[in-house]
CSV table of C-alpha atoms in Angstrom, one decimal:
chain,number,residue,atom,x,y,z
A,173,MET,CA,15.0,179.3,235.9
A,174,ASN,CA,17.1,182.4,236.6
A,175,PRO,CA,14.7,184.8,238.3
A,176,LEU,CA,15.6,188.4,239.0
A,177,ILE,CA,16.0,189.1,242.7
A,178,SER,CA,15.5,192.6,244.0
A,179,ILE,CA,17.7,193.4,247.0
A,180,ILE,CA,16.5,196.4,249.0
A,181,ILE,CA,19.2,198.3,250.9
A,182,PRO,CA,18.4,201.3,253.1
A,183,ILE,CA,21.2,203.8,253.5
A,184,TYR,CA,21.4,206.2,256.4
A,185,ASN,CA,24.7,207.6,257.7
A,186,VAL,CA,26.7,204.4,257.2
A,187,GLU,CA,29.8,205.7,255.6
A,188,LYS,CA,32.0,203.5,257.7
A,189,TYR,CA,30.3,200.3,256.6
A,190,LEU,CA,28.7,200.9,253.2
A,191,LYS,CA,31.6,200.0,250.9
A,192,LYS,CA,32.1,196.6,252.5
A,193,CYS,CA,28.3,196.0,252.3
A,194,LEU,CA,28.1,197.0,248.6
A,195,LEU,CA,31.1,194.9,247.6
A,196,SER,CA,29.7,191.8,249.3
A,197,ILE,CA,26.6,192.2,247.1
A,198,LYS,CA,28.6,192.9,244.0
A,199,ASP,CA,30.7,189.8,244.5
A,200,GLN,CA,27.7,187.4,244.5
A,201,THR,CA,28.0,184.1,242.6
A,202,TYR,CA,24.3,184.7,241.5
A,203,GLY,CA,24.4,187.7,239.3
A,204,ASN,CA,20.8,188.3,238.2
A,205,PHE,CA,19.9,190.9,240.7
A,206,GLU,CA,19.0,194.5,241.1
A,207,ALA,CA,20.2,196.3,244.2
A,208,ILE,CA,17.8,199.0,245.1
A,209,CYS,CA,19.8,201.4,247.3
A,210,ILE,CA,17.8,204.1,248.9
A,211,ASN,CA,19.5,207.0,250.7
A,212,ASP,CA,17.1,208.1,253.5
A,213,GLY,CA,18.4,211.6,254.0
A,214,SER,CA,22.0,210.8,255.0
A,215,LYS,CA,24.2,213.6,256.2
A,216,ASP,CA,27.5,211.9,255.7
A,217,HIS,CA,29.5,210.7,252.7
A,218,SER,CA,27.4,207.6,251.9
A,219,GLU,CA,26.4,208.9,248.4
A,220,LYS,CA,30.0,209.5,247.4
A,221,ILE,CA,31.0,206.0,248.6
A,222,PHE,CA,28.1,204.5,246.7
A,223,PHE,CA,29.2,205.9,243.4
A,224,GLU,CA,32.9,205.3,244.0
A,225,THR,CA,32.2,201.6,244.8
A,226,VAL,CA,29.4,200.5,242.5
A,227,GLY,CA,28.4,203.5,240.5
A,228,SER,CA,29.5,201.9,237.2
A,229,ASP,CA,27.5,198.7,237.8
A,230,PRO,CA,24.0,199.0,236.2
A,231,ARG,CA,22.6,196.4,238.7
A,232,PHE,CA,22.9,199.0,241.5
A,233,LYS,CA,20.2,201.6,241.4
A,234,TYR,CA,20.4,204.7,243.6
A,235,TYR,CA,17.5,206.7,245.0
A,236,ILE,CA,17.3,209.6,247.4
A,237,LYS,CA,14.4,210.4,249.7
A,238,LYS,CA,13.6,212.6,252.6
A,239,ASN,CA,14.3,210.9,255.9
A,240,GLY,CA,11.4,208.8,257.0
A,241,GLY,CA,12.9,205.8,258.7
A,242,LEU,CA,13.6,202.2,257.9
A,243,SER,CA,10.1,201.1,257.1
A,244,SER,CA,9.5,203.9,254.7
A,245,VAL,CA,12.7,203.0,252.8
A,246,ARG,CA,11.8,199.3,252.6
A,247,ASN,CA,8.2,200.2,251.5
A,248,LEU,CA,9.6,202.4,248.7
A,249,GLY,CA,12.0,199.7,247.7
A,250,LEU,CA,9.1,197.2,247.4
A,251,SER,CA,7.2,199.6,245.1
A,252,LEU,CA,10.3,200.0,242.9
A,253,ALA,CA,11.2,196.3,242.8
A,254,GLN,CA,11.1,194.7,239.4
A,255,GLY,CA,12.2,191.2,240.5
A,256,GLU,CA,10.2,188.0,241.0
A,257,LEU,CA,12.0,187.6,244.4
A,258,ILE,CA,12.7,190.0,247.2
A,259,SER,CA,15.5,190.2,249.8
A,260,PHE,CA,16.7,192.8,252.3
A,261,VAL,CA,20.3,193.7,253.3
A,262,ASP,CA,21.0,196.4,255.8
A,263,SER,CA,23.8,198.7,254.7
A,264,ASP,CA,26.0,198.1,257.7
A,265,ASP,CA,25.9,194.3,257.2
A,266,THR,CA,27.5,192.0,254.7
A,267,ILE,CA,26.5,188.8,252.9
A,268,GLU,CA,28.7,185.8,251.9
A,269,SER,CA,29.3,185.3,248.2
A,270,SER,CA,26.8,182.4,247.9
A,271,TYR,CA,24.0,184.2,249.8
A,272,LEU,CA,21.8,184.9,246.8
A,273,GLU,CA,22.6,181.6,245.0
A,274,GLU,CA,21.5,179.6,248.1
A,275,LEU,CA,18.3,181.5,248.8
A,276,VAL,CA,17.2,181.5,245.1
A,277,LYS,CA,17.9,177.7,244.9
A,278,GLY,CA,15.6,177.1,247.9
A,279,ILE,CA,12.7,178.8,246.2
A,280,VAL,CA,13.3,177.6,242.6
A,281,GLU,CA,14.5,174.1,243.0
A,282,TYR,CA,12.3,173.2,246.0
A,283,ASP,CA,9.2,175.2,245.1
A,284,CYS,CA,9.2,177.1,248.3
A,285,ASP,CA,7.7,180.5,249.1
A,286,ILE,CA,10.4,181.7,251.5
A,287,SER,CA,14.0,180.7,251.9
A,288,ILE,CA,16.0,181.3,255.0
A,289,CYS,CA,19.7,181.0,255.8
A,290,GLY,CA,21.7,181.1,259.0
A,291,HIS,CA,23.6,184.2,260.2
A,292,ASN,CA,26.5,185.5,262.2
A,293,ILE,CA,25.9,188.2,264.8
A,294,ASN,CA,29.1,190.1,265.1
A,295,TYR,CA,29.7,192.0,268.4
A,296,PRO,CA,32.8,194.1,268.9
A,297,HIS,CA,34.5,191.4,270.8
A,298,MET,CA,32.7,188.2,269.9
A,299,THR,CA,30.5,186.5,267.3
A,300,LEU,CA,27.4,184.4,267.8
A,301,HIS,CA,26.4,181.9,265.2
A,302,SER,CA,22.8,180.9,264.4
A,303,CYS,CA,21.8,178.3,261.9
A,304,PHE,CA,19.6,175.2,261.6
A,305,PRO,CA,21.4,171.8,262.2
A,306,LYS,CA,20.7,170.7,258.7
A,307,THR,CA,19.0,172.0,255.5
A,308,THR,CA,15.3,171.1,255.5
A,309,ILE,CA,11.9,171.9,253.9
A,310,MET,CA,9.4,173.1,256.4
A,311,ASN,CA,5.6,173.5,256.4
A,312,GLN,CA,3.8,176.6,257.6
A,313,LYS,CA,2.9,175.3,261.1
A,314,THR,CA,6.4,174.3,262.0
A,315,ALA,CA,7.9,177.5,260.5
A,316,LEU,CA,5.5,179.7,262.5
A,317,SER,CA,6.2,177.8,265.7
A,318,LEU,CA,9.9,178.4,265.3
A,319,LEU,CA,9.4,182.0,264.3
A,320,MET,CA,7.2,182.8,267.3
A,321,SER,CA,9.6,181.0,269.7
A,322,ASP,CA,12.3,183.3,268.2
A,323,MET,CA,14.9,180.5,268.3
A,324,MET,CA,15.9,178.9,265.1
A,325,ILE,CA,14.0,181.3,262.9
A,326,LYS,CA,14.3,185.0,263.7
A,327,ASN,CA,11.8,187.8,263.0
A,328,TYR,CA,14.4,189.8,261.1
A,329,SER,CA,13.5,190.6,257.5
A,330,TRP,CA,17.1,190.1,256.4
A,331,GLY,CA,18.6,186.6,255.9
A,332,LYS,CA,15.5,185.6,253.9
A,333,CYS,CA,14.3,185.6,250.3
A,334,TYR,CA,10.6,185.9,249.5
A,335,LYS,CA,8.4,185.5,246.4
A,336,LYS,CA,7.3,189.0,245.5
A,337,LYS,CA,3.7,188.0,245.2
A,338,LEU,CA,3.6,187.5,249.0
A,339,TRP,CA,4.0,191.3,249.4
A,340,LYS,CA,1.0,192.2,247.3
A,341,ASP,CA,-0.8,194.2,250.0
A,342,ILE,CA,1.7,193.8,252.9
A,343,ARG,CA,4.0,196.7,253.9
A,344,PHE,CA,6.1,197.5,256.9
A,345,PRO,CA,4.3,199.7,259.6
A,346,GLU,CA,5.9,203.2,259.4
A,347,ASN,CA,6.9,205.3,262.4
A,348,LYS,CA,7.2,202.1,264.5
A,349,THR,CA,10.1,200.1,265.8
A,350,TYR,CA,10.3,196.3,265.7
A,351,GLU,CA,8.6,196.6,262.3
A,352,ASP,CA,9.9,193.1,261.3
A,353,VAL,CA,7.9,191.2,264.0
A,354,GLU,CA,4.4,191.6,262.7
A,355,THR,CA,5.4,191.9,259.0
A,356,THR,CA,7.4,188.7,258.9
A,357,CYS,CA,4.6,186.6,260.5
A,358,ARG,CA,2.1,188.0,257.9
A,359,LEU,CA,4.3,186.8,255.1
A,360,PHE,CA,4.7,183.4,256.8
A,361,MET,CA,0.9,183.1,257.1
A,362,ARG,CA,0.8,183.4,253.3
A,363,SER,CA,3.4,180.8,252.7
A,364,SER,CA,3.1,177.0,252.7
A,365,ARG,CA,6.7,175.8,252.0
A,366,PHE,CA,9.9,177.1,253.6
A,367,TYR,CA,13.5,176.3,252.6
A,368,ILE,CA,15.7,176.4,255.7
A,369,SER,CA,19.5,176.4,254.8
A,370,ASN,CA,22.0,175.4,257.4
A,371,LYS,CA,24.6,177.7,255.9
A,372,ARG,CA,25.5,180.9,257.7
A,373,LEU,CA,25.5,183.5,254.9
A,374,TYR,CA,24.4,186.8,256.5
A,375,ASN,CA,26.7,188.8,258.7
A,376,TYR,CA,24.8,191.1,261.1
A,377,GLU,CA,26.9,193.8,262.6
A,378,ILE,CA,26.1,195.1,266.1
A,379,ARG,CA,27.3,198.7,266.2
A,380,LYS,CA,27.0,201.4,268.7
A,381,GLY,CA,24.2,203.7,267.9
A,382,SER,CA,22.2,201.3,265.8
A,383,ILE,CA,18.4,201.2,266.3
A,384,SER,CA,18.6,197.7,267.9
A,385,GLN,CA,21.0,199.0,270.5
A,386,GLN,CA,19.2,202.1,271.5
A,387,LYS,CA,17.6,202.3,275.0
A,388,ALA,CA,14.5,204.3,275.2
A,389,ALA,CA,11.5,204.5,277.5
A,390,GLY,CA,9.2,203.5,274.7
A,391,ARG,CA,11.1,200.5,273.6
A,392,ASN,CA,9.3,198.0,275.8
A,393,ARG,CA,6.0,199.5,274.8
A,394,GLU,CA,6.8,199.2,271.1
A,395,LEU,CA,8.1,195.6,271.4
A,396,LYS,CA,5.0,194.5,273.3
A,397,ARG,CA,2.8,196.1,270.7
A,398,ALA,CA,4.6,194.2,267.9
A,399,TYR,CA,4.5,190.9,269.8
A,400,ARG,CA,0.7,191.4,270.5
A,401,HIS,CA,0.1,192.0,266.8
A,402,GLN,CA,2.1,188.9,265.9
A,403,MET,CA,0.2,186.8,268.4
A,404,ASP,CA,-3.2,188.1,267.2
A,405,ILE,CA,-2.3,187.3,263.6
A,406,VAL,CA,-0.9,183.8,264.1
A,407,THR,CA,-3.2,182.4,266.8
A,408,LYS,CA,-6.4,182.9,264.8
A,409,LYS,CA,-5.2,179.9,262.8
A,410,TYR,CA,-2.9,178.2,265.4
A,411,PRO,CA,-4.2,178.9,268.9
A,412,PHE,CA,-1.8,176.5,270.5
A,413,LEU,CA,1.0,179.0,269.7
A,414,LYS,CA,-0.3,181.6,272.3
A,415,ILE,CA,2.2,180.2,274.8
A,416,PHE,CA,5.0,181.6,272.7
A,417,GLY,CA,3.2,184.9,272.4
A,418,TYR,CA,2.9,185.2,276.2
A,419,MET,CA,6.6,184.2,276.5
A,420,ASN,CA,7.5,187.0,274.1
A,421,LEU,CA,5.6,189.6,276.1
A,422,LEU,CA,7.5,188.4,279.2
A,423,LYS,CA,10.7,188.7,277.3
A,424,ALA,CA,9.9,192.3,276.4
A,425,ASP,CA,9.3,193.1,280.1
A,426,MET,CA,12.7,191.5,280.9
A,427,MET,CA,14.4,193.7,278.3
A,428,HIS,CA,12.7,196.8,279.9
A,429,LEU,CA,14.0,195.7,283.3
A,430,TYR,CA,17.5,195.3,281.9
A,431,ASP,CA,17.3,198.9,280.4
A,432,VAL,CA,16.2,200.3,283.7
A,433,ILE,CA,19.0,198.6,285.6
A,434,THR,CA,21.8,199.4,283.2
A,435,THR,CA,20.9,203.1,282.8
A,436,LYS,CA,21.0,203.9,286.5
């Protein structure tokens, strides 16, 4: 099997990073993909960079929409996707050349619903590595336990590949931050087998001004809302996981305290 994979790439004022991201996708060892690139009202030269970099490659599709935020872009991408599989790449990040090949293999060869790889988090002066000790197949209960503990499996939408059918009536909540938290657990609740690769194939770039780095009075409130939704969704089936839900709420409070201290 050689399924088409739809890669959804939101673009918003990322002219410094976009070329490197697009080239990392173009250079994949697995070539049966469509890259759905959606410009969410950028005011920089992102459009020019797109066409200069991959404009001649028919696998890259370019769309423009009025600015509506990350969730609105991803939701539009899901409605446009023609592939049997779905993956997300943020336009200021990069993927290793075997990223798609490894994730597709996990679903096709091992009959899994979701495949997940390790990642590198690149800060300006250091890199943190995150991956499972060894490649393994996981059941739903174990995968959800690790997702809610936010340790070996993260809530991020990127770094994963999903069967498209999982998204039938699931979309990202719009006009919210931490949209991945509740969305990812909904997808996990629909999945029975997970392929967890020990390869670090996604490079997440921490840059100044990114959403994840913004400090705002409402950040704590939004994060706690997302964690509560996650806890409500998961613990209906697995009540023993409530302990992780409460730990996440405590973590949100600690992040808020850090924001208060560092902004004084």
